[in-house]
Amino acid sequence: MGSRELSFTERLYIIEVFKGLWLTGHHFFGNMKRHLARQLGLNRLKKGAVTFQYPEERRPFSPRYRSRHRLTKRDNGSPRCVACMMCETVCPAHCIYIVAGEHPDPNIEKFPVRFDIDLGVCVFCGFCVEACPEDAIRMDTGIVEIAAYSRKEMIYHIEDLLQ
Amino acid sequence: MMTSLTIEVGKVLLVLIGVLNLAAVLTWMERKQSAVMQDRIGANRASILGFRAFGLFQVLADSIKMFAKEDFVPPMGNRFLHTLAPFVSAFFALIGFAAIPFGNVIHLFGKDISLQVIDLNVGILYVFATMSLGIYGVVLAGWSSNNNYAFLGGMRGSSQMFSYEITIGTTILGVLMIFESLSLQTIVQAQGELLWGFIPKWGVVVQPIGCLLFLVAGIAETKRVPFDLPEGESEIIGYFVEYSSMKFGLFMLTDFVETILIASLVTTLFFGGWQIPYLMRDGFHFPGGFTVSLSGTSVSLLQVLSYCVKVFFFCWFLLLVRWTLPRFRYDQLMRLGWKMVFPISILNLLATSLLVLLLR
């Protein structure tokens, strides 16, 4: 985009200034009207602002939104994960650490003894979810407030992820 | 003796407290108004016992924060001047209000009280002088910080204020020629007359171009957004970079007080001050013979109310301008000041003087 020569009326500023004032004034009075109507209880449907009052009011997430991970469970409550290491391999941030153990059921073979995700390193790409052959890991918890006072607390263990 | 002294002190306190409170309310209004203009909600979290009052307590929270912060003076700066500068700014912005009439003469306690702190016969020159002296605050702040950016900001500020004060001076001259007085009270009283029997002889009617130019130059004087190069908070930083705590707060307050000062001056010079169209001493006299009679006190109170409403409207308008326009580049600012606004004001002055001479 190169700079465009201003036309004569634009170089006078004054007309453009009043156009701008008209636009912002239009927004001001329109929003004021809606705010007042809401305050007086006349029209509760139209909002005067697009703001979400965050901690009290939450923006609805899209169903595809990638939030904190969780490990899905079988009917008996044990993790579906078979410790195949697919997610650990595909993870571009190397934030998943799995230690496999022998499962008593011969049809399942393995289960994770440890399943740690370092959320301080995770890039929330969702590759682990796509790679999983057992639908054992999902990113649909809707939890986005992942914060801690130390890096160590950012590492989520299998107990946290199974919740 | 005692009663007149009490009345004088009362008027001073009324104006001072009124202006400072309006300035405080303007800090809240600026947040809320900009929010409403941009489809947001604005500051609404400050609360006392869960009572939020649309964020009005934000003003209190801000001032407590300002007073509680560390007051820092740069090690190589001039401590005395660094402390003096914000007070100079705020002081000269505040004393300008002394000469501005906020009402006609009111009859109270068996006395005629002129609703103006001092009726100077050179009132307008006095206000103009205090506005010019405000530059010292800017220059001192820039220089005493011993910071090149602050210094440059101070220089930008002073050159901008000088340039636009010339325009203010020439536009005011047109008003002076028409109303033939330097006293602001006399100018306002003269605006109560009617042109051809039905148009109020307000400054904006007889000096439309002058009014527009005065508004432009006035906004430049307040150093707020379309002309905020002296401070340029988002990138070029200005004369009060090295200020913290309430000293910075005083500069911020000065900005709002100057906004009110410009709003009051525009009201006084161009929008009839405390005049209400067709309101005489004894009530309304509409063209066509329709009259509504009112008592003298209620007329005076109505006039004070009208002055307050007008000033408030112009404060609102200046905030609207501040939140609408982007900042000028420095060369654009100077070109606008010297090559557009100033020549037009000179032409306006010439045309006005010719008309005044011909119509006499």
Coordinates of C-alpha atoms in Angstrom, one line a residue:
Chain A
M1 CA 0.0 0.0 0.0
G2 CA 1.6 3.2 -1.1
S3 CA 0.4 6.5 0.4
R4 CA -2.4 8.1 -1.6
E5 CA -2.5 11.8 -2.4
L6 CA -5.1 13.5 -0.4
S7 CA -7.9 15.2 -2.3
F8 CA -8.6 18.9 -1.7
T9 CA -11.5 18.3 0.7
E10 CA -9.4 15.8 2.7
R11 CA -6.6 18.3 3.0
L12 CA -9.0 20.8 4.5
Y13 CA -9.3 18.4 7.4
I14 CA -12.4 20.0 8.7
I15 CA -14.9 17.9 6.7
E16 CA -13.1 14.7 7.5
V17 CA -12.9 15.6 11.1
F18 CA -16.7 16.2 11.3
K19 CA -17.2 12.8 9.5
G20 CA -15.1 11.1 12.1
L21 CA -17.0 12.9 15.0
W22 CA -20.3 11.9 13.4
L23 CA -19.2 8.3 13.4
T24 CA -17.9 8.2 17.0
G25 CA -20.8 10.3 18.2
H26 CA -23.2 7.9 16.4
H27 CA -21.6 5.0 18.4
F28 CA -21.7 7.0 21.6
F29 CA -25.4 7.9 21.4
G30 CA -26.5 4.5 20.1
N31 CA -24.6 2.7 22.9
M32 CA -25.8 5.2 25.5
K33 CA -29.4 4.5 24.4
R34 CA -29.0 0.8 24.7
H35 CA -27.2 1.1 28.1
L36 CA -30.0 3.3 29.4
A37 CA -32.7 1.0 28.1
R38 CA -31.0 -1.9 29.9
Q39 CA -30.6 0.0 33.1
L40 CA -34.3 1.0 33.1
G41 CA -35.3 -2.5 32.2
L42 CA -36.9 -1.6 28.9
N43 CA -34.9 -3.7 26.5
R44 CA -32.7 -6.4 28.0
L45 CA -31.8 -8.0 24.7
K46 CA -29.7 -5.3 23.1
K47 CA -26.4 -4.8 24.8
G48 CA -24.5 -1.5 24.7
A49 CA -21.1 -3.1 24.7
V50 CA -19.5 -6.2 23.3
T51 CA -17.5 -6.8 26.5
F52 CA -17.7 -10.1 28.4
Q53 CA -17.3 -9.4 32.1
Y54 CA -14.8 -12.2 32.2
P55 CA -14.6 -13.9 35.6
E56 CA -18.4 -13.8 36.0
E57 CA -19.4 -14.1 32.4
R58 CA -17.6 -16.5 30.0
R59 CA -17.3 -16.4 26.3
P60 CA -18.7 -19.6 24.9
F61 CA -16.0 -21.8 23.3
S62 CA -16.2 -23.4 20.0
P63 CA -16.6 -27.2 20.3
R64 CA -13.2 -27.6 18.5
Y65 CA -11.5 -25.3 21.0
R66 CA -8.3 -26.9 22.3
S67 CA -8.2 -26.5 26.1
R68 CA -6.4 -28.5 28.9
H69 CA -6.0 -32.2 28.2
R70 CA -7.7 -35.0 29.9
L71 CA -7.3 -38.8 29.8
T72 CA -10.5 -40.7 29.1
K73 CA -11.4 -43.8 31.1
R74 CA -12.8 -47.2 30.4
D75 CA -16.1 -48.4 32.0
N76 CA -14.2 -49.7 35.0
G77 CA -12.4 -46.4 35.6
S78 CA -8.9 -47.4 34.4
P79 CA -7.3 -45.2 31.8
R80 CA -8.0 -46.0 28.1
C81 CA -4.4 -45.3 27.3
V82 CA -2.4 -48.3 26.2
A83 CA 1.0 -46.5 26.5
C84 CA 1.7 -46.8 22.8
M85 CA 3.9 -43.7 22.9
M86 CA 2.2 -42.3 19.8
C87 CA 1.5 -38.9 21.4
E88 CA 4.9 -38.7 23.0
T89 CA 6.5 -39.3 19.6
V90 CA 4.3 -36.9 17.7
C91 CA 4.5 -34.1 20.3
P92 CA 6.5 -31.2 18.7
A93 CA 7.2 -29.6 22.1
H94 CA 8.3 -32.9 23.8
C95 CA 6.1 -32.2 26.8
I96 CA 4.6 -35.7 27.2
Y97 CA 6.4 -38.3 29.3
I98 CA 5.0 -41.8 29.6
V99 CA 6.3 -44.8 31.5
A100 CA 4.6 -48.0 30.4
G101 CA 3.7 -50.9 32.6
E102 CA 2.4 -54.5 32.0
H103 CA -1.4 -54.7 32.1
P104 CA -2.9 -57.9 33.7
D105 CA -5.5 -58.2 30.9
P106 CA -3.7 -59.9 27.9
N107 CA -6.0 -58.0 25.4
I108 CA -4.6 -54.6 26.5
E109 CA -1.0 -55.5 27.0
K110 CA 0.2 -52.2 28.4
F111 CA -1.0 -49.3 30.6
P112 CA 0.7 -46.0 31.6
V113 CA 2.4 -46.1 35.0
R114 CA 3.2 -42.5 34.6
F115 CA 1.7 -40.0 32.2
D116 CA 3.0 -36.5 32.6
I117 CA 2.2 -33.4 30.5
D118 CA 4.3 -30.3 31.1
L119 CA 1.8 -27.6 30.4
G120 CA 4.5 -25.0 30.7
V121 CA 6.0 -26.5 27.6
C122 CA 2.9 -27.6 25.7
V123 CA 2.0 -25.6 22.6
F124 CA -1.6 -26.8 22.5
C125 CA -1.3 -28.0 18.9
G126 CA -3.6 -31.0 19.5
F127 CA -1.4 -33.5 17.6
C128 CA -1.5 -35.9 20.6
V129 CA -5.3 -36.0 20.3
E130 CA -5.1 -36.7 16.6
A131 CA -2.3 -39.3 17.0
C132 CA -4.1 -41.3 19.7
P133 CA -5.4 -44.6 18.3
E134 CA -7.5 -45.3 21.4
D135 CA -9.3 -41.9 21.9
A136 CA -7.5 -41.9 25.2
I137 CA -6.5 -38.2 25.3
R138 CA -8.8 -35.3 24.5
M139 CA -8.5 -31.5 24.8
D140 CA -12.2 -30.8 25.6
T141 CA -12.2 -29.9 29.3
G142 CA -12.8 -26.2 28.6
I143 CA -10.2 -25.3 31.3
V144 CA -8.1 -22.4 30.1
E145 CA -6.9 -20.9 33.4
I146 CA -3.7 -23.0 33.7
A147 CA -1.4 -21.0 36.0
A148 CA 0.9 -22.0 38.9
Y149 CA 3.5 -20.4 41.1
S150 CA 6.3 -22.7 39.9
R151 CA 7.3 -24.6 36.8
K152 CA 7.1 -27.8 38.7
E153 CA 3.4 -27.2 39.4
M154 CA 2.8 -26.9 35.7
I155 CA 3.6 -30.6 35.2
Y156 CA 0.3 -32.4 35.3
H157 CA 0.4 -36.1 36.4
I158 CA -1.9 -39.0 35.4
E159 CA -4.1 -38.4 38.5
D160 CA -4.8 -34.8 37.5
L161 CA -5.4 -35.7 33.9
L162 CA -7.8 -38.5 34.7
Q163 CA -10.1 -36.2 36.7
Chain B
M1 CA -16.8 44.2 55.6
M2 CA -17.0 40.7 57.1
T3 CA -19.9 39.7 54.9
S4 CA -18.3 40.9 51.7
L5 CA -15.1 39.0 52.7
T6 CA -17.1 35.9 53.3
I7 CA -18.8 36.3 50.0
E8 CA -15.5 36.7 48.2
V9 CA -14.0 33.7 49.9
G10 CA -17.1 31.7 49.2
K11 CA -17.0 32.5 45.5
V12 CA -13.3 31.6 45.3
L13 CA -14.0 28.3 47.0
L14 CA -17.1 27.6 44.9
V15 CA -15.1 28.0 41.7
L16 CA -12.0 26.2 42.9
I17 CA -13.9 23.2 44.3
G18 CA -16.3 23.2 41.3
V19 CA -13.4 23.1 38.8
L20 CA -11.3 20.5 40.7
N21 CA -14.3 18.2 41.1
L22 CA -15.3 18.6 37.5
A23 CA -11.7 17.7 36.6
A24 CA -11.9 14.6 38.8
V25 CA -15.2 13.6 37.2
L26 CA -13.7 14.2 33.8
T27 CA -11.1 11.5 34.5
W28 CA -14.0 9.1 35.0
M29 CA -15.9 10.5 32.1
E30 CA -12.9 10.1 29.8
R31 CA -12.7 6.4 30.6
K32 CA -16.4 5.8 30.3
Q33 CA -17.1 8.0 27.3
S34 CA -14.2 6.4 25.3
A35 CA -15.5 3.0 26.3
V36 CA -19.1 3.8 25.2
M37 CA -17.7 5.2 21.9
Q38 CA -15.7 2.0 21.3
D39 CA -18.5 -0.4 22.3
R40 CA -16.8 -1.3 25.5
I41 CA -17.9 -1.0 29.2
G42 CA -15.0 0.9 30.7
A43 CA -13.7 1.0 34.3
N44 CA -16.3 -0.5 36.6
R45 CA -14.4 -2.6 39.1
A46 CA -13.5 -0.1 41.8
S47 CA -16.1 -0.6 44.6
I48 CA -16.8 0.3 48.2
L49 CA -18.5 -2.6 50.0
G50 CA -19.5 -4.1 46.7
F51 CA -21.2 -0.9 45.6
R52 CA -19.7 0.1 42.2
A53 CA -21.6 3.3 41.2
F54 CA -20.7 2.8 37.5
G55 CA -17.0 3.0 38.3
L56 CA -17.1 6.4 39.9
F57 CA -14.9 5.2 42.7
Q58 CA -12.2 4.7 40.2
V59 CA -11.4 8.4 40.7
L60 CA -10.8 7.8 44.4
A61 CA -8.8 4.6 43.8
D62 CA -6.6 6.5 41.3
S63 CA -5.9 9.4 43.7
I64 CA -5.0 7.0 46.5
K65 CA -2.7 5.1 44.1
M66 CA -1.1 8.4 43.0
F67 CA -0.4 9.5 46.6
A68 CA 0.9 6.1 47.7
K69 CA 3.4 5.8 44.9
E70 CA 7.1 6.5 45.1
D71 CA 8.0 10.1 44.4
F72 CA 11.1 9.9 42.2
V73 CA 13.5 12.7 41.2
P74 CA 16.2 11.8 38.7
P75 CA 19.6 11.8 40.4
M76 CA 21.1 14.4 38.0
G77 CA 17.9 16.4 37.8
N78 CA 17.3 19.8 39.4
R79 CA 15.3 18.8 42.5
F80 CA 13.8 22.2 43.1
L81 CA 12.6 22.9 39.6
H82 CA 11.5 19.3 39.2
T83 CA 9.2 19.7 42.1
L84 CA 8.1 23.2 41.1
A85 CA 7.1 22.4 37.5
P86 CA 3.8 20.5 38.2
F87 CA 2.7 23.1 40.7
V88 CA 3.4 25.9 38.1
S89 CA 1.3 24.0 35.6
A90 CA -1.6 23.3 37.9
F91 CA -1.5 26.8 39.5
F92 CA -1.7 28.8 36.2
A93 CA -4.3 26.5 34.8
L94 CA -6.5 27.0 37.9
I95 CA -6.2 30.8 38.5
G96 CA -7.5 31.4 34.9
F97 CA -11.0 30.7 36.2
A98 CA -11.0 33.7 38.4
A99 CA -11.9 36.1 35.6
I100 CA -14.6 33.9 34.0
P101 CA -18.2 34.8 34.9
F102 CA -20.4 31.9 35.8
G103 CA -23.6 33.9 36.3
N104 CA -25.1 37.4 36.2
V105 CA -25.5 39.6 39.3
I106 CA -27.6 37.7 41.9
H107 CA -29.5 39.5 44.7
L108 CA -28.9 37.6 47.9
F109 CA -28.8 38.6 51.6
G110 CA -29.7 42.2 50.7
K111 CA -26.6 42.5 48.5
D112 CA -25.9 42.4 44.8
I113 CA -23.4 39.6 44.3
S114 CA -21.6 39.4 40.9
L115 CA -21.2 35.8 40.1
Q116 CA -17.6 36.0 39.1
V117 CA -14.5 35.9 41.3
I118 CA -13.0 39.1 40.1
D119 CA -14.5 41.4 37.4
L120 CA -11.2 42.5 35.8
N121 CA -11.6 45.1 33.1
V122 CA -8.8 43.2 31.2
G123 CA -10.3 39.8 32.1
I124 CA -9.6 38.2 28.8
L125 CA -6.0 39.3 28.7
Y126 CA -5.6 37.9 32.2
V127 CA -7.0 34.5 31.2
F128 CA -4.8 34.5 28.1
A129 CA -1.7 35.4 30.2
T130 CA -2.3 32.6 32.7
M131 CA -2.7 30.2 29.8
S132 CA 0.7 31.4 28.4
L133 CA 2.4 31.1 31.7
G134 CA 1.4 27.5 31.8
I135 CA 4.2 26.9 29.3
Y136 CA 6.7 27.4 32.1
G137 CA 5.5 24.3 33.7
V138 CA 6.0 22.3 30.5
V139 CA 9.5 23.7 29.9
L140 CA 10.7 23.4 33.5
A141 CA 9.4 19.8 33.6
G142 CA 11.3 19.0 30.5
W143 CA 14.5 20.7 31.5
S144 CA 14.8 19.8 35.1
S145 CA 14.4 16.0 34.5
N146 CA 17.9 15.9 32.9
N147 CA 16.5 13.5 30.3
N148 CA 16.9 14.2 26.6
Y149 CA 13.5 12.8 25.7
A150 CA 11.8 14.9 28.4
F151 CA 13.7 18.0 27.2
L152 CA 12.7 17.4 23.6
G153 CA 9.1 16.9 24.8
G154 CA 9.3 20.2 26.7
M155 CA 10.6 22.0 23.6
R156 CA 7.9 20.5 21.4
G157 CA 5.3 21.5 24.0
S158 CA 6.5 25.1 24.2
S159 CA 6.8 25.6 20.5
Q160 CA 3.3 24.1 19.9
M161 CA 1.8 26.3 22.6
F162 CA 3.4 29.4 21.3
S163 CA 2.3 28.8 17.8
Y164 CA -1.3 28.2 18.7
E165 CA -1.5 31.0 21.3
I166 CA -0.9 33.4 18.4
T167 CA -4.0 32.0 16.7
I168 CA -6.0 32.3 20.0
G169 CA -4.9 35.9 20.3
T170 CA -6.0 36.8 16.8
T171 CA -9.3 35.0 17.0
I172 CA -10.1 36.7 20.4
L173 CA -9.4 40.1 18.8
G174 CA -12.4 39.6 16.4
V175 CA -14.6 38.9 19.4
L176 CA -13.2 42.0 21.2
M177 CA -13.9 44.2 18.2
I178 CA -17.6 43.2 18.1
F179 CA -18.3 43.4 21.8
E180 CA -16.0 46.3 22.4
S181 CA -14.8 45.2 25.8
L182 CA -12.0 43.2 27.4
S183 CA -14.1 42.3 30.4
L184 CA -15.5 38.9 30.1
Q185 CA -18.6 39.9 32.1
T186 CA -19.4 42.7 29.7
I187 CA -18.8 40.4 26.7
V188 CA -21.3 37.9 28.1
Q189 CA -23.8 40.7 28.8
A190 CA -23.4 42.0 25.3
Q191 CA -24.2 38.5 24.0
G192 CA -27.7 38.8 25.5
E193 CA -28.8 41.2 22.7
L194 CA -30.7 40.0 19.7
L195 CA -29.8 40.4 16.1
W196 CA -32.7 41.5 13.9
G197 CA -34.9 40.8 16.9
F198 CA -34.8 37.0 17.0
I199 CA -31.3 35.6 16.7
P200 CA -29.3 35.8 20.0
K201 CA -26.1 37.7 19.3
W202 CA -23.8 35.0 20.5
G203 CA -20.1 34.9 19.5
V204 CA -20.7 31.8 17.3
V205 CA -23.3 33.7 15.3
V206 CA -21.2 36.8 14.6
Q207 CA -17.8 35.0 14.5
P208 CA -18.4 31.4 13.2
I209 CA -14.9 31.0 11.8
G210 CA -13.3 32.5 14.8
C211 CA -15.2 30.0 17.0
L212 CA -13.9 27.1 15.0
L213 CA -10.3 28.4 15.0
F214 CA -10.5 29.1 18.7
L215 CA -11.6 25.5 19.3
V216 CA -8.8 24.1 17.2
A217 CA -6.2 26.3 18.9
G218 CA -7.8 25.6 22.3
I219 CA -7.5 21.9 21.8
A220 CA -3.8 22.4 20.8
E221 CA -3.4 24.4 24.1
T222 CA -4.7 21.6 26.2
K223 CA -2.0 19.3 24.7
R224 CA -4.5 16.5 24.2
V225 CA -4.8 13.9 21.5
P226 CA -4.9 15.4 18.1
F227 CA -2.1 17.7 19.3
D228 CA -0.5 15.6 22.1
L229 CA 3.0 15.7 20.7
P230 CA 4.4 17.2 24.0
E231 CA 3.5 14.1 25.8
G232 CA 3.0 11.5 23.1
E233 CA 2.6 8.7 25.7
S234 CA 2.5 5.8 23.3
E235 CA 5.8 6.2 21.6
I236 CA 7.7 9.6 21.5
I237 CA 7.3 10.2 25.2
G238 CA 7.3 13.8 26.5
Y239 CA 8.1 16.3 29.1
F240 CA 6.7 14.3 32.1
V241 CA 8.5 11.0 31.5
E242 CA 10.5 11.4 34.7
Y243 CA 7.5 12.1 36.9
S244 CA 5.8 9.7 39.2
S245 CA 3.2 9.7 42.0
M246 CA 1.1 12.9 42.6
K247 CA 3.5 15.1 40.6
F248 CA 2.5 13.2 37.6
G249 CA -1.1 13.3 38.9
L250 CA -0.8 17.1 38.9
F251 CA 0.2 17.2 35.2
M252 CA -2.7 14.9 34.4
L253 CA -5.1 17.1 36.5
T254 CA -3.7 20.1 34.6
D255 CA -4.7 18.6 31.3
F256 CA -8.3 18.2 32.5
V257 CA -8.4 21.6 34.2
E258 CA -7.2 23.1 30.9
T259 CA -9.9 21.2 29.1
I260 CA -12.4 22.8 31.4
L261 CA -10.8 26.2 30.9
I262 CA -11.0 25.9 27.1
A263 CA -14.6 24.7 27.5
S264 CA -15.4 27.7 29.7
L265 CA -13.7 30.1 27.4
V266 CA -15.5 28.8 24.3
T267 CA -18.8 29.1 26.3
T268 CA -18.0 32.6 27.5
L269 CA -16.7 34.0 24.2
F270 CA -18.8 32.2 21.6
F271 CA -21.8 30.6 23.2
G272 CA -23.2 33.3 25.4
G273 CA -21.7 32.4 28.7
W274 CA -24.5 32.2 31.2
Q275 CA -27.0 33.7 28.8
I276 CA -30.1 31.8 27.8
P277 CA -31.7 33.0 24.6
Y278 CA -34.7 35.3 25.2
L279 CA -34.2 35.2 29.0
M280 CA -34.2 38.8 30.4
R281 CA -34.0 40.0 34.0
D282 CA -37.7 39.3 34.6
G283 CA -38.3 36.2 32.5
F284 CA -38.5 34.9 29.0
H285 CA -39.5 37.3 26.2
F286 CA -39.9 35.2 23.1
P287 CA -40.1 36.9 19.7
G288 CA -43.7 37.3 18.8
G289 CA -44.7 38.8 22.2
F290 CA -45.0 35.6 24.2
T291 CA -43.6 36.1 27.7
V292 CA -43.0 34.0 30.8
S293 CA -42.3 36.0 33.9
L294 CA -39.8 34.6 36.5
S295 CA -38.4 36.0 39.8
G296 CA -35.0 37.6 39.7
T297 CA -33.4 34.8 41.8
S298 CA -34.7 32.0 39.7
V299 CA -33.5 33.8 36.6
S300 CA -30.0 34.0 38.1
L301 CA -30.0 30.4 39.1
L302 CA -31.2 29.3 35.6
Q303 CA -28.4 31.3 34.1
V304 CA -25.8 29.6 36.4
L305 CA -27.3 26.3 35.4
S306 CA -27.1 27.2 31.7
Y307 CA -23.4 28.1 32.1
C308 CA -22.7 24.8 33.8
V309 CA -24.6 22.8 31.2
K310 CA -22.7 24.6 28.3
V311 CA -19.3 24.0 30.0
F312 CA -20.2 20.4 30.6
F313 CA -21.3 20.0 26.9
F314 CA -18.0 21.4 25.7
C315 CA -16.0 19.2 28.0
W316 CA -17.9 16.3 26.5
F317 CA -17.3 17.6 23.0
L318 CA -13.5 18.0 23.7
L319 CA -13.4 14.4 25.0
L320 CA -15.3 13.3 21.8
V321 CA -12.6 15.0 19.7
R322 CA -9.8 13.5 21.8
W323 CA -11.2 10.0 21.3
T324 CA -11.9 10.4 17.6
L325 CA -8.9 11.9 15.9
P326 CA -5.5 10.4 15.5
R327 CA -2.4 12.4 16.4
F328 CA -0.9 14.9 13.9
R329 CA 2.7 14.4 12.9
Y330 CA 4.9 17.3 14.1
D331 CA 5.4 18.9 10.7
Q332 CA 1.6 18.6 10.0
L333 CA 1.0 20.3 13.3
M334 CA 3.2 23.2 12.5
R335 CA 1.9 23.5 9.0
L336 CA -1.6 23.5 10.3
G337 CA -0.8 26.1 12.9
W338 CA 1.2 28.5 10.8
K339 CA 0.0 27.9 7.2
M340 CA -3.7 27.3 7.7
V341 CA -5.1 28.3 11.1
F342 CA -3.0 31.5 11.6
P343 CA -3.6 33.0 8.1
I344 CA -7.3 32.2 8.2
S345 CA -7.5 33.9 11.6
I346 CA -5.8 37.0 10.2
L347 CA -8.2 37.0 7.3
N348 CA -11.1 36.6 9.7
L349 CA -9.8 39.5 11.7
L350 CA -9.5 41.7 8.6
A351 CA -13.0 40.8 7.4
T352 CA -14.4 41.4 10.9
S353 CA -12.8 44.8 11.2
L354 CA -14.0 45.8 7.8
L355 CA -17.6 44.8 8.7
V356 CA -17.4 46.5 12.0
L357 CA -16.2 49.7 10.4
L358 CA -18.9 49.6 7.6
L359 CA -21.8 48.7 9.8
R360 CA -21.1 51.4 12.4

